[in-house]
mmCIF file of C-alpha atoms in Angstrom:
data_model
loop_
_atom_site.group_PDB
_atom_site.id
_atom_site.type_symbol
_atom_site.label_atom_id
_atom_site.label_comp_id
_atom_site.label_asym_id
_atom_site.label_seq_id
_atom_site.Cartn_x
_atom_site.Cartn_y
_atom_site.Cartn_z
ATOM 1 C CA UNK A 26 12.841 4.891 33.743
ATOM 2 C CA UNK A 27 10.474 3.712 30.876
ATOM 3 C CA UNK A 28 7.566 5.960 30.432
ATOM 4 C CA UNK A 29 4.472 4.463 30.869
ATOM 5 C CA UNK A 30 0.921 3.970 29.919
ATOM 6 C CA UNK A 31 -0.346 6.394 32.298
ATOM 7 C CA UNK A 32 2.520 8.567 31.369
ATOM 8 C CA UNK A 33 1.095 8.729 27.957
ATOM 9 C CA UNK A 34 -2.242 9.613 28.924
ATOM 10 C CA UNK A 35 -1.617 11.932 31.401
ATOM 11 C CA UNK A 36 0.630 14.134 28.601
ATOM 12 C CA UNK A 37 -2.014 13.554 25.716
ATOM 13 C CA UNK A 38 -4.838 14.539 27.902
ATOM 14 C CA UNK A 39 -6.757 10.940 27.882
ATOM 15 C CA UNK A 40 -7.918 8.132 29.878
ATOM 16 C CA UNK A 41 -5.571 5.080 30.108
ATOM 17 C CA UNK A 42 -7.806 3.256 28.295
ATOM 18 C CA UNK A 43 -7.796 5.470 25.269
ATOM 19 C CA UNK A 44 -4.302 5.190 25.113
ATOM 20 C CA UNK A 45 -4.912 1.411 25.160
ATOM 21 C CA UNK A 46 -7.548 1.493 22.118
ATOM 22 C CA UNK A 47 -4.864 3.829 20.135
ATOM 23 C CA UNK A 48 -2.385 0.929 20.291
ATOM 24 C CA UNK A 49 -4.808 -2.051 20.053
ATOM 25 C CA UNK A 50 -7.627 -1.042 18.064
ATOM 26 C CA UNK A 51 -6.855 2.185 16.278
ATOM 27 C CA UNK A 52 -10.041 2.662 14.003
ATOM 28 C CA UNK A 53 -11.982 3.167 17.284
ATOM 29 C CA UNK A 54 -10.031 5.975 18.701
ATOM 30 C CA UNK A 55 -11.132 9.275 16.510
ATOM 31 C CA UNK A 56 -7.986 10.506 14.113
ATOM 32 C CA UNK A 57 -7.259 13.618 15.836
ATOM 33 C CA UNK A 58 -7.634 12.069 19.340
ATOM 34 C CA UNK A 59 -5.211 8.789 18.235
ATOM 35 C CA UNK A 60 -2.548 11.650 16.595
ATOM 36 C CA UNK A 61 -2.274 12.934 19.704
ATOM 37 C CA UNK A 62 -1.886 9.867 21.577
ATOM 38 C CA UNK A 63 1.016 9.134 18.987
ATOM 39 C CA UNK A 64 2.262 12.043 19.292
ATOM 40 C CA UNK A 65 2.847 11.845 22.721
ATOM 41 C CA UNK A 66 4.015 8.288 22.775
ATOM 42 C CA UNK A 67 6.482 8.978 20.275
ATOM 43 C CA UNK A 68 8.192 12.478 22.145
ATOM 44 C CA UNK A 69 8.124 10.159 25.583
ATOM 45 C CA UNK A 70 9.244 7.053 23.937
ATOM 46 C CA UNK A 71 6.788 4.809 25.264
ATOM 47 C CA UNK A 72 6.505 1.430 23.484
ATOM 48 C CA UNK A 73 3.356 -0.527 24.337
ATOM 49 C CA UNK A 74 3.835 -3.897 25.864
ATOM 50 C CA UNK A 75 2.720 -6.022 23.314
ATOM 51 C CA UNK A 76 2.184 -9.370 25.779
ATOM 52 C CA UNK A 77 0.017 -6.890 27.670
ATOM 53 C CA UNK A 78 -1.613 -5.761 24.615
ATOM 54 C CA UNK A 79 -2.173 -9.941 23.501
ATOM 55 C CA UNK A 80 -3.895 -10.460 26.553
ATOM 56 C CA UNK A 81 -6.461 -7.969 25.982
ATOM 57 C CA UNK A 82 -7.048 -7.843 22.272
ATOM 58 C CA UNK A 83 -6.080 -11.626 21.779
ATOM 59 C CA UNK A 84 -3.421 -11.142 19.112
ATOM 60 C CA UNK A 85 0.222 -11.380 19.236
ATOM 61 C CA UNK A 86 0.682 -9.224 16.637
ATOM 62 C CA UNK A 87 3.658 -12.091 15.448
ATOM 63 C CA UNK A 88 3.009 -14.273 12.599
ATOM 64 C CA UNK A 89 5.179 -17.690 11.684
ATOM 65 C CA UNK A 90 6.932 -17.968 8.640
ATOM 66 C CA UNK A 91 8.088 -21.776 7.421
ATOM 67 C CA UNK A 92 10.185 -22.447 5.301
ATOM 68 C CA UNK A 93 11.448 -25.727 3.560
ATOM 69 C CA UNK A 94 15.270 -24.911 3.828
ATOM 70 C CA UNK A 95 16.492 -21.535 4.357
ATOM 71 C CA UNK A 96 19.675 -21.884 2.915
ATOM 72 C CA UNK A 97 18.302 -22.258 -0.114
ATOM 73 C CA UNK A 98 18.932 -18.763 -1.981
ATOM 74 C CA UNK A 99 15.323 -18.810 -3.308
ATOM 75 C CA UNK A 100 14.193 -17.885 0.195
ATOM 76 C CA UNK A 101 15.850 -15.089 1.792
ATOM 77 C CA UNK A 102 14.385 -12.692 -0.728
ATOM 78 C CA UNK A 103 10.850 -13.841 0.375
ATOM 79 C CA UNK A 104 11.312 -13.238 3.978
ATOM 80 C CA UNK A 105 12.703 -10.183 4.042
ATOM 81 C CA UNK A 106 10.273 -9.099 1.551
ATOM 82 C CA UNK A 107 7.452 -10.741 3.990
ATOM 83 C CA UNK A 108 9.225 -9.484 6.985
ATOM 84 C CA UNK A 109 8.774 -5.804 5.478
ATOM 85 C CA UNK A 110 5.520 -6.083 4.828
ATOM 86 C CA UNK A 111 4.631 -7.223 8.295
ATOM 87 C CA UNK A 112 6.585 -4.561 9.949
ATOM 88 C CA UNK A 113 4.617 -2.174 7.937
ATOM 89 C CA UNK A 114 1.317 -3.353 9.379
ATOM 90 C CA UNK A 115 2.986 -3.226 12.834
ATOM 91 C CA UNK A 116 3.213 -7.361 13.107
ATOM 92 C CA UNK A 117 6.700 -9.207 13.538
ATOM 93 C CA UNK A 118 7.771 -12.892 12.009
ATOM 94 C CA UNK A 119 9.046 -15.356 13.610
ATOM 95 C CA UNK A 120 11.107 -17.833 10.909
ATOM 96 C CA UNK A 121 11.790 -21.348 11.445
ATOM 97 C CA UNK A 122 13.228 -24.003 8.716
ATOM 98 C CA UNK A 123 12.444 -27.598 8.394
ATOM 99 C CA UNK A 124 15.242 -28.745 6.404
ATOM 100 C CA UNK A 125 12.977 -30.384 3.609
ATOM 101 C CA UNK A 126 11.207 -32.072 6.639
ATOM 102 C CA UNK A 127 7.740 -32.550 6.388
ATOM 103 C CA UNK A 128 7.819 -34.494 10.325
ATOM 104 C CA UNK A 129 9.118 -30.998 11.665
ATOM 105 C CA UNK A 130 6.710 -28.968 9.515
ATOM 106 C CA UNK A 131 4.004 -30.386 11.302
ATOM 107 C CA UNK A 132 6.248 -29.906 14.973
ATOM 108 C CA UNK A 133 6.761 -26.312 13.589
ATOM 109 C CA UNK A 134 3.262 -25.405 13.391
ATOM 110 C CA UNK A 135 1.816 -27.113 16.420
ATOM 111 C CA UNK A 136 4.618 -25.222 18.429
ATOM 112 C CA UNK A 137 4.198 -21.483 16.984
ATOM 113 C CA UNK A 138 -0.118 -21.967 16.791
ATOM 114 C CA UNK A 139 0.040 -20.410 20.296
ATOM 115 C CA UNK A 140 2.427 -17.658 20.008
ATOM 116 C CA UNK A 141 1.458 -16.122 16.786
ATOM 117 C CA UNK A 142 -1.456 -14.818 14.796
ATOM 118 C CA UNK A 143 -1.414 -16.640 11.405
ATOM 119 C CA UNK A 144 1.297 -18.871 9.852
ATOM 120 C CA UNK A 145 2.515 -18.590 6.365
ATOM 121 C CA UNK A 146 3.688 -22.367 5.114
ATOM 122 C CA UNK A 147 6.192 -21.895 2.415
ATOM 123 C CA UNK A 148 6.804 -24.700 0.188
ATOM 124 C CA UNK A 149 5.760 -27.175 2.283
ATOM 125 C CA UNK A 150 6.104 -31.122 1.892
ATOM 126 C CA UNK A 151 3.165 -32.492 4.316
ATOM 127 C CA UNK A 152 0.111 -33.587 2.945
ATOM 128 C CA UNK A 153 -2.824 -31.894 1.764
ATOM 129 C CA UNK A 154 -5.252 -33.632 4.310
ATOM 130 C CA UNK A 155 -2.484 -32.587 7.286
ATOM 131 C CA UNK A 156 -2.131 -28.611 6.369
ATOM 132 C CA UNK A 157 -5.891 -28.783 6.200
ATOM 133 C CA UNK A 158 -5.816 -30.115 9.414
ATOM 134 C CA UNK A 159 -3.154 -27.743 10.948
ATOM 135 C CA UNK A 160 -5.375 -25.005 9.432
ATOM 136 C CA UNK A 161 -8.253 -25.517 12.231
ATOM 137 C CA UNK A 162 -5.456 -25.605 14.256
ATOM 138 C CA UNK A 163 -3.999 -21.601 13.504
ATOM 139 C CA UNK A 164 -4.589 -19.708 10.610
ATOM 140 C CA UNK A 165 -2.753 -20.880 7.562
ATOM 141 C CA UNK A 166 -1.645 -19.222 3.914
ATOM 142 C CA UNK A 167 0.293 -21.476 2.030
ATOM 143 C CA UNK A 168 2.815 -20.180 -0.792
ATOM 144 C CA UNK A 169 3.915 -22.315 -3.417
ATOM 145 C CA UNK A 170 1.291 -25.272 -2.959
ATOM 146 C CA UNK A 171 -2.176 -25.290 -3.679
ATOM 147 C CA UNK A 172 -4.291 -27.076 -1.035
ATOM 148 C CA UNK A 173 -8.367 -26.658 -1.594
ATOM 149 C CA UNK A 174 -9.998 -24.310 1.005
ATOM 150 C CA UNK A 175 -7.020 -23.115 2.075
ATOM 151 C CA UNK A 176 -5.818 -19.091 0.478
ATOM 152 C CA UNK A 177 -2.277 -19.572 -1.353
ATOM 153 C CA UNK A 178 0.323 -17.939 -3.346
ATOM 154 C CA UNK A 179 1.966 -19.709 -6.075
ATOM 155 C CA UNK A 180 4.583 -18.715 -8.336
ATOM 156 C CA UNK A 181 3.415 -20.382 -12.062
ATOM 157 C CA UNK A 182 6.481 -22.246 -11.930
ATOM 158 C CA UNK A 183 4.439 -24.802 -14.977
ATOM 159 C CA UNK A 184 4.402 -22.180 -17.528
ATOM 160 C CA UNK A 185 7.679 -20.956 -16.539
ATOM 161 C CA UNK A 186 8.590 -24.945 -17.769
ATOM 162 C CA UNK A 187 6.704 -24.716 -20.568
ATOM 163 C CA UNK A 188 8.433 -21.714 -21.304
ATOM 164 C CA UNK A 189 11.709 -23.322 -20.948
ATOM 165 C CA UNK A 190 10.646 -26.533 -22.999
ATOM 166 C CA UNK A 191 9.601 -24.260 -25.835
ATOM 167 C CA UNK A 192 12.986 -22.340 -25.874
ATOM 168 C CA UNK A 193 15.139 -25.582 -25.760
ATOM 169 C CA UNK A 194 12.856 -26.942 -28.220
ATOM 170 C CA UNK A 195 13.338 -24.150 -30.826
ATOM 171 C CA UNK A 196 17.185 -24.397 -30.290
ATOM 172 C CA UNK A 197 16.971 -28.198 -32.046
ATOM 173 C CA UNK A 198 17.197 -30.353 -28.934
ATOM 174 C CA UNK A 199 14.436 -33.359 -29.023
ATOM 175 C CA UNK A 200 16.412 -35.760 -26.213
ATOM 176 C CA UNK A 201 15.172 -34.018 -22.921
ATOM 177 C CA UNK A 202 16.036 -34.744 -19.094
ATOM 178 C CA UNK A 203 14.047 -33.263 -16.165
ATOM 179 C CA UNK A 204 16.032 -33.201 -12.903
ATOM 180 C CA UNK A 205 13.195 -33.532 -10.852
ATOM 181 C CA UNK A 206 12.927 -31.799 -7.055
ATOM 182 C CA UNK A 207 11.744 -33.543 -3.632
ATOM 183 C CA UNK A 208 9.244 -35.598 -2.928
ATOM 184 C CA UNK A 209 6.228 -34.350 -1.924
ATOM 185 C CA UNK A 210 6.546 -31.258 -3.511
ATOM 186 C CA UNK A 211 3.743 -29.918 -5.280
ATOM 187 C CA UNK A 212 6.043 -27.546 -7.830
ATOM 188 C CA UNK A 213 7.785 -30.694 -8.871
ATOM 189 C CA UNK A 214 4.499 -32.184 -10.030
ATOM 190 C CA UNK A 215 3.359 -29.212 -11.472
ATOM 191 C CA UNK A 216 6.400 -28.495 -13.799
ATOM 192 C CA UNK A 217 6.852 -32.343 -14.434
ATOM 193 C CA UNK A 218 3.828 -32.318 -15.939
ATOM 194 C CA UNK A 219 3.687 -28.985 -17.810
ATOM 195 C CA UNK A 220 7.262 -30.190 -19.182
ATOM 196 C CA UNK A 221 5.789 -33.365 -20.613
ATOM 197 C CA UNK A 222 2.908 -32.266 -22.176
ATOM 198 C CA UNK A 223 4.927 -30.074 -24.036
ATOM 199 C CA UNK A 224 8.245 -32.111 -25.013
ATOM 200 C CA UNK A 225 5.716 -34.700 -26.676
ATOM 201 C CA UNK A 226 3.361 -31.440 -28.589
ATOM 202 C CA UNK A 227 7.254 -31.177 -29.773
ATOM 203 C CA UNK A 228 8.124 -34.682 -30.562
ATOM 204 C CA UNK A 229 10.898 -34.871 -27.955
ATOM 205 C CA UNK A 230 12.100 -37.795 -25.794
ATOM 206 C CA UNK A 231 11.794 -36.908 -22.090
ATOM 207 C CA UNK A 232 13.780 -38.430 -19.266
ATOM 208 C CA UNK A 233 12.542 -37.613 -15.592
ATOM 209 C CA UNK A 234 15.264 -38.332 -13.229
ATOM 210 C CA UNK A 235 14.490 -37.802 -9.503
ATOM 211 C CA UNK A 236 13.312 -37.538 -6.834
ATOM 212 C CA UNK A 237 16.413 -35.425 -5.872
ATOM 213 C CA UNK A 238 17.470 -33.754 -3.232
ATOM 214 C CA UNK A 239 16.940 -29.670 -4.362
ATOM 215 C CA UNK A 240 20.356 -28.916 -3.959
ATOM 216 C CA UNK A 241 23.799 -28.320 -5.722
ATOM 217 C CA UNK A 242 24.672 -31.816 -4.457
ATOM 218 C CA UNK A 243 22.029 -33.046 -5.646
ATOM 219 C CA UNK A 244 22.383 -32.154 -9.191
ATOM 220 C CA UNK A 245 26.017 -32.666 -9.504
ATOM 221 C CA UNK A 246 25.496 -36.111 -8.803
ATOM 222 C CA UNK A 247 23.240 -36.383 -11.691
ATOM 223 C CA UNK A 248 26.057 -35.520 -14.216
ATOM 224 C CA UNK A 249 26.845 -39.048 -14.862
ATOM 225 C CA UNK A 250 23.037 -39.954 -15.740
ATOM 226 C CA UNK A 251 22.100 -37.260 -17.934
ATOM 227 C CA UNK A 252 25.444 -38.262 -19.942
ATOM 228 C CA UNK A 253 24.293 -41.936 -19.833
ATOM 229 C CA UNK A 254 20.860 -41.054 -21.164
ATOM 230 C CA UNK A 255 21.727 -39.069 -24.264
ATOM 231 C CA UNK A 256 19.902 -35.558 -23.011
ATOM 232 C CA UNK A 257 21.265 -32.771 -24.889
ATOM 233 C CA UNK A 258 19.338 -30.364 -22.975
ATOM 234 C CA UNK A 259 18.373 -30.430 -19.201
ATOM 235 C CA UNK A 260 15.949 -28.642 -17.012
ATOM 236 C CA UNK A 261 16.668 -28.654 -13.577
ATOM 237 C CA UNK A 262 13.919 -28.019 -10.756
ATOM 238 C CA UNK A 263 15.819 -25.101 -9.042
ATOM 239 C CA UNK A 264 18.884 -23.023 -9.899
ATOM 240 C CA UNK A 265 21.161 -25.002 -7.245
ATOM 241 C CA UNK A 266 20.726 -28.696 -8.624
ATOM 242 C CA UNK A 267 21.394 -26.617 -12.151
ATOM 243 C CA UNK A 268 24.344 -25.171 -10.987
ATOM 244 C CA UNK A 269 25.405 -28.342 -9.445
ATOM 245 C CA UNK A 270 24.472 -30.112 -12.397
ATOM 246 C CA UNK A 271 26.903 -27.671 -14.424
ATOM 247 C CA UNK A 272 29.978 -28.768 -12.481
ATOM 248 C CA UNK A 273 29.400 -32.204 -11.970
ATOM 249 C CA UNK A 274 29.642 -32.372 -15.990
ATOM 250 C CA UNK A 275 32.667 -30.229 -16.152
ATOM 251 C CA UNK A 276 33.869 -32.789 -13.792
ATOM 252 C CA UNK A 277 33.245 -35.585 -16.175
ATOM 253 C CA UNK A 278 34.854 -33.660 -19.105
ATOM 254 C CA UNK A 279 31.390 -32.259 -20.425
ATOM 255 C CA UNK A 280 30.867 -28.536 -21.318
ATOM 256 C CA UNK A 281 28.059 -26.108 -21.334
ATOM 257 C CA UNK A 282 26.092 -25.703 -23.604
ATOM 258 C CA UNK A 283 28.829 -26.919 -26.036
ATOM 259 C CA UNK A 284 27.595 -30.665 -25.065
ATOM 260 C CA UNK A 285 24.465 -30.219 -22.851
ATOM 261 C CA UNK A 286 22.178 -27.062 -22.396
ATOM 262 C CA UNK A 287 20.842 -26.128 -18.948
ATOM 263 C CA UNK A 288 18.002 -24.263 -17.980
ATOM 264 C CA UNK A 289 17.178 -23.770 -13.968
ATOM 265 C CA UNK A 290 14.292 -22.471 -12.082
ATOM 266 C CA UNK A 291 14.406 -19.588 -9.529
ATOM 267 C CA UNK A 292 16.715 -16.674 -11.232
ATOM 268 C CA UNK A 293 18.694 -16.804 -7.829
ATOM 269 C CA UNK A 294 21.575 -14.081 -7.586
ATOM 270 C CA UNK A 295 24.191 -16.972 -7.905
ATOM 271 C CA UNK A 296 22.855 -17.521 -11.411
ATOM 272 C CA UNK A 297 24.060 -14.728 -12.932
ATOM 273 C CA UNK A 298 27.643 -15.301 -11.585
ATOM 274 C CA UNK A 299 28.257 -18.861 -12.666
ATOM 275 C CA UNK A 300 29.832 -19.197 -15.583
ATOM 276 C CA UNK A 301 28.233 -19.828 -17.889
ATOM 277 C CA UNK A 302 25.572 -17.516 -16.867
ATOM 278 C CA UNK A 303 22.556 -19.399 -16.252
ATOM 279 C CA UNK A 304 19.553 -19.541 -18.328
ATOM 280 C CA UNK A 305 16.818 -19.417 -15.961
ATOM 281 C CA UNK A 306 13.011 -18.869 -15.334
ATOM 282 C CA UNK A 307 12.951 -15.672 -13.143
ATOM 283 C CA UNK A 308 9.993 -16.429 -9.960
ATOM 284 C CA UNK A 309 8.941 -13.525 -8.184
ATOM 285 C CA UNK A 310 10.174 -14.842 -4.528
ATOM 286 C CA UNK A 311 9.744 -11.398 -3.267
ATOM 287 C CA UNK A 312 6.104 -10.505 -4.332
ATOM 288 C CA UNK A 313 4.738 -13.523 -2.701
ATOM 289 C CA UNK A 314 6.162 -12.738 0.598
ATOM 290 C CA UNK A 315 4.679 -9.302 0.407
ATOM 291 C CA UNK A 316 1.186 -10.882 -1.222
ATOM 292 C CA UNK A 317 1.280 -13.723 1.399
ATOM 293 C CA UNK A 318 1.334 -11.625 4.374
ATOM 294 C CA UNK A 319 -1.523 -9.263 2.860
ATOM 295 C CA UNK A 320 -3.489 -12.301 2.376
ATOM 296 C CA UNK A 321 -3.199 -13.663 5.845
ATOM 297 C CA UNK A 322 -3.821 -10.040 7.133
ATOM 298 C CA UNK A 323 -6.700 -8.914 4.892
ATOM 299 C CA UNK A 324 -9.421 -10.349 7.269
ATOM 300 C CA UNK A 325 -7.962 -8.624 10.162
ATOM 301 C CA UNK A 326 -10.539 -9.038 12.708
ATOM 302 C CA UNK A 327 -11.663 -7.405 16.459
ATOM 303 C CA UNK A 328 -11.235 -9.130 18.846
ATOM 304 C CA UNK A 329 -13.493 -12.084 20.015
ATOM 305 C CA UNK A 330 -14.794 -12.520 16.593
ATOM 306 C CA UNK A 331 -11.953 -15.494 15.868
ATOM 307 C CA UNK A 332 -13.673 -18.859 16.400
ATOM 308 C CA UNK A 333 -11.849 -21.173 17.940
ATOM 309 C CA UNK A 334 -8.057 -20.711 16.871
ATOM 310 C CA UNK A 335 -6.145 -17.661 17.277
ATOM 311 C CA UNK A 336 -5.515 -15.526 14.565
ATOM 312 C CA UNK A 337 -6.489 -12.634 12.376
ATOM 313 C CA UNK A 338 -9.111 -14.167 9.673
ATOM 314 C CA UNK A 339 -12.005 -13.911 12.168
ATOM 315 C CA UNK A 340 -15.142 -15.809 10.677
ATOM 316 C CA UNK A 341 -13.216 -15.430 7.107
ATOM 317 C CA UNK A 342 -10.550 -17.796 8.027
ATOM 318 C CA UNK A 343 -11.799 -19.930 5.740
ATOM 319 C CA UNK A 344 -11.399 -18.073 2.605
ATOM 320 C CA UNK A 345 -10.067 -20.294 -0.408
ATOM 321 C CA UNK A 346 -8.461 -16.904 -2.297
ATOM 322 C CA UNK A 347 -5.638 -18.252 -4.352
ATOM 323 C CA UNK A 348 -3.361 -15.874 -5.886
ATOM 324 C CA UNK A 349 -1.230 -16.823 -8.914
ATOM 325 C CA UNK A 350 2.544 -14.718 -9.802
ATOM 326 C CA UNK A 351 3.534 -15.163 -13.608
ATOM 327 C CA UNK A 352 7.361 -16.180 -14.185
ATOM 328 C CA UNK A 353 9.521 -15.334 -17.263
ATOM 329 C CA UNK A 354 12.718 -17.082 -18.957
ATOM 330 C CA UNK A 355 15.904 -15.519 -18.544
ATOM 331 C CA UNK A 356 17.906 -16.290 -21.445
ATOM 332 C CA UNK A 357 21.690 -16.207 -20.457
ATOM 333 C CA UNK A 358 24.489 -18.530 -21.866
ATOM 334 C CA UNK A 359 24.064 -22.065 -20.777
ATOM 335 C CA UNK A 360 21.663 -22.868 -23.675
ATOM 336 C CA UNK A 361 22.689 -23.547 -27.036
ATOM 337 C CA UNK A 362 21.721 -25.312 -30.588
ATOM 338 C CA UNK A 363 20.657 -28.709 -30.459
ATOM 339 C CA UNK A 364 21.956 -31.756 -33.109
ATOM 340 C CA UNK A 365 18.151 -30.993 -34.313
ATOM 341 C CA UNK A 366 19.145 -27.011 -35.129
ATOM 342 C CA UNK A 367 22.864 -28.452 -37.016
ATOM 343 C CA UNK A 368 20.983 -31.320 -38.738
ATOM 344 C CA UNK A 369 18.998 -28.181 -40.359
ATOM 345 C CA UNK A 370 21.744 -25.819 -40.718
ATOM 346 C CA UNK A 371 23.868 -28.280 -42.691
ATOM 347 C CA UNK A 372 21.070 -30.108 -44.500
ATOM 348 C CA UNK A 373 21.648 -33.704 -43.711
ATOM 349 C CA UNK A 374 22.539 -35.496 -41.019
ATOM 350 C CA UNK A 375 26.149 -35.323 -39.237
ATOM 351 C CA UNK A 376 28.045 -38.183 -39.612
ATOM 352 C CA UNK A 377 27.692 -40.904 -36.859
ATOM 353 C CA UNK A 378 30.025 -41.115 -33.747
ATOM 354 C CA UNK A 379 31.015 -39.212 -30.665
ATOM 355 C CA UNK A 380 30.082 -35.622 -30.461
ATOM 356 C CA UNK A 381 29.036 -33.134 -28.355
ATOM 357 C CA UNK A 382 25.219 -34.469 -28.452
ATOM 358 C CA UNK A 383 25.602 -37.805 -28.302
ATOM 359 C CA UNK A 384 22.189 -39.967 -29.304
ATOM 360 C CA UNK A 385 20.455 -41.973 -26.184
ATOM 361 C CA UNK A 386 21.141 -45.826 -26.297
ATOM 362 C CA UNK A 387 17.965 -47.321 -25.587
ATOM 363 C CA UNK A 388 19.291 -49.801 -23.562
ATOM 364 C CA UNK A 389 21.533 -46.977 -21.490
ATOM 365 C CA UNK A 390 18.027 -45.256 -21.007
ATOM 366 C CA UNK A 391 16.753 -48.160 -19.521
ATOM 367 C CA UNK A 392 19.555 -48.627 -16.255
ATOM 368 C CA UNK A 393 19.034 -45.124 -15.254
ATOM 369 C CA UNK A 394 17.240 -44.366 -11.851
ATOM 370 C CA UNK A 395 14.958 -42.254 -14.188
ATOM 371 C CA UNK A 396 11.613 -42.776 -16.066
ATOM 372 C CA UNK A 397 11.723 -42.235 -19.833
ATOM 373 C CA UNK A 398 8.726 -40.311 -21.151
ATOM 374 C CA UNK A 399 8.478 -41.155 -25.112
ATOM 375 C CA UNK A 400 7.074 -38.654 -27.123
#
């Protein structure tokens, strides 16, 4: 039989209800009381019930964690690494995907608000006015999306771009494509527009193709455009659609980086299996799991000081901290010289006709699905 509460007590040498306070609000119990009280709970195995426990402290001790599509490799790193931290602070997480859906985002959230303490929204694809809204709603921290008086974590996936841009720049290439993510997604914006202020500093031709599906479908598709609009050097908005993007021009008898460079976002495991190897920009998935859940857990508060909506930020649910995580390029081998890098090397200009960089017809440019960004 299960020991109990009472068996607890009755071996430490307390009243029930200091057992209670050891589990549910530890910094009232005094340390070598609530050691003993451990102690004893640990030797009998009692676990507390923690429905029990929600009832009187009015926390679950659960938090939500949602994510835009969890087969996506970016993610799994950043929940376990969230998931970790949790467990650390004695809180569980509950994960549920929305499959790049921001209708079932808003389901999501509506649905855990009652059965958990906080809820961190991971790339999400609703609008800013609507997470602010869900946010009266249950405590929200929002990773990889910036939404005023809300606290977020962002990876600085714009000067990881500019980063890229730079390196692709200095390897001669001035025809540019930007395989651009889903709509509605705030990192898309943010490296679009990092990656055009800096192709035209650099007096490069930029072609934005997308919205796209963030996927290796979705880039492999895109094979047949970025050979129709001259790019000699792609970034892509996540590893997958650069991965996918890699085949699909294999597939259409074009090589990496022989023809086309490619540089992906994310520094996912799968990138440094493909071959080529992938240049990337590395983002630290894992540390903003782990800062996320400190975030939403900072303002732990006793209970009855929450407002109106469960959760742990008390009368500080309101806080607007943002935290920002740096990102660095991986150099690997799907990026190599430009025609700008072999005009130099050689001195003048290579004769005209095919080659492995072919120049962008203007009137090619101009059928593509994709908007051309002149320097």
């Amino acid at each position: 039989m299960p020991a109990t509460i009472r068996d607890v007590a009755r071996a430490s040498g307390v009243h029930i209800s200091t057992v209670s306070r050891t589990f549910s609000a530890p910094h009232l119990v005094n340390p070598e009381t609530r050691s003993r009280v451990l102690a004893c709970a640990e030797s009998l195995g009692y676990r507390p019930n923690r429905a029990a426990r929600a009832l009187i402290t009015g926390r679950t001790h659960n938090i939500g964690l949602i994510v835009a599509d969890i087969a996506n490799p970016f993610f799994p790193p950043l929940i376990k690494a969230a998931e970790s931290q949790a467990r650390g602070r004695d809180y569980h997480i509950f994960v549920a995907d929305t499959n790049e859906d921001p209708a079932v985002e808003e389901e999501l959230v509506h649905a855990l608000a009652k059965q958990v303490d906080g809820v961190l929204l991971c790339s999400p694809r609703m609008s800013n006015s609507l997470i602010e809204q869900l946010s009266r709603e249950v405590p929200l921290v929002v990773i990889n999306r910036q939404v005023a008086g809300l606290p977020s974590v962002v990876t600085d996936n714009g000067q990881g771009a500019r980063l890229a841009v730079e390196h692709l720049l200095a390897l001669g290439h001035r025809q540019l494509a930007l395989l651009g993510g889903p709509r509605g997604s705030w990192t898309n914006r943010e490296i679009r527009r990092a990656v055009g202020a800096v192709a035209r500093s650099g007096g490069a031709t930029l072609t934005v193709l997308g919205p796209n599906a963030p996927t290796e479908t979705g880039g492999s598709a895109l094979a047949e455009q970025v050979r129709r609009c001259g790019a000699t050097a792609v970034l892509a908005y996540n590893d997958l659609m650069a991965i996918g993007l890699i085949e699909g021009l294999h597939a259409i008898g074009m090589e990496v980086p022989r023809d086309v460079s490619v540089v992906g976002i994310d520094d996912i495991a799968l990138s440094r299996l493909t071959r080529p190897k992938l240049t990337t920009v590395a983002t630290p998935a894992a540390a903003a799991g782990r800062t996320a859940v400190d975030m939403l857990l900072q303002h732990d508060a006793p209970a009855g000081t929450r407002g109106g909506a469960r959760g742990t930020f008390g009368d500080d649910r309101r806080t607007t901290a943002q935290v920002t995580l740096q990102t660095e390029l991986v150099i690997r081998e799907s990026t190599g010289p430009g025609p700008a890098a072999e005009v130099d090397r050689a001195g003048t200009p290579e004769a005209e006709g095919p080659g492995p960089h072919p120049t962008a017809d203007p009137g090619e440019v101009a059928v593509t699905p994709g908007e051309v960004v002149p320097s």
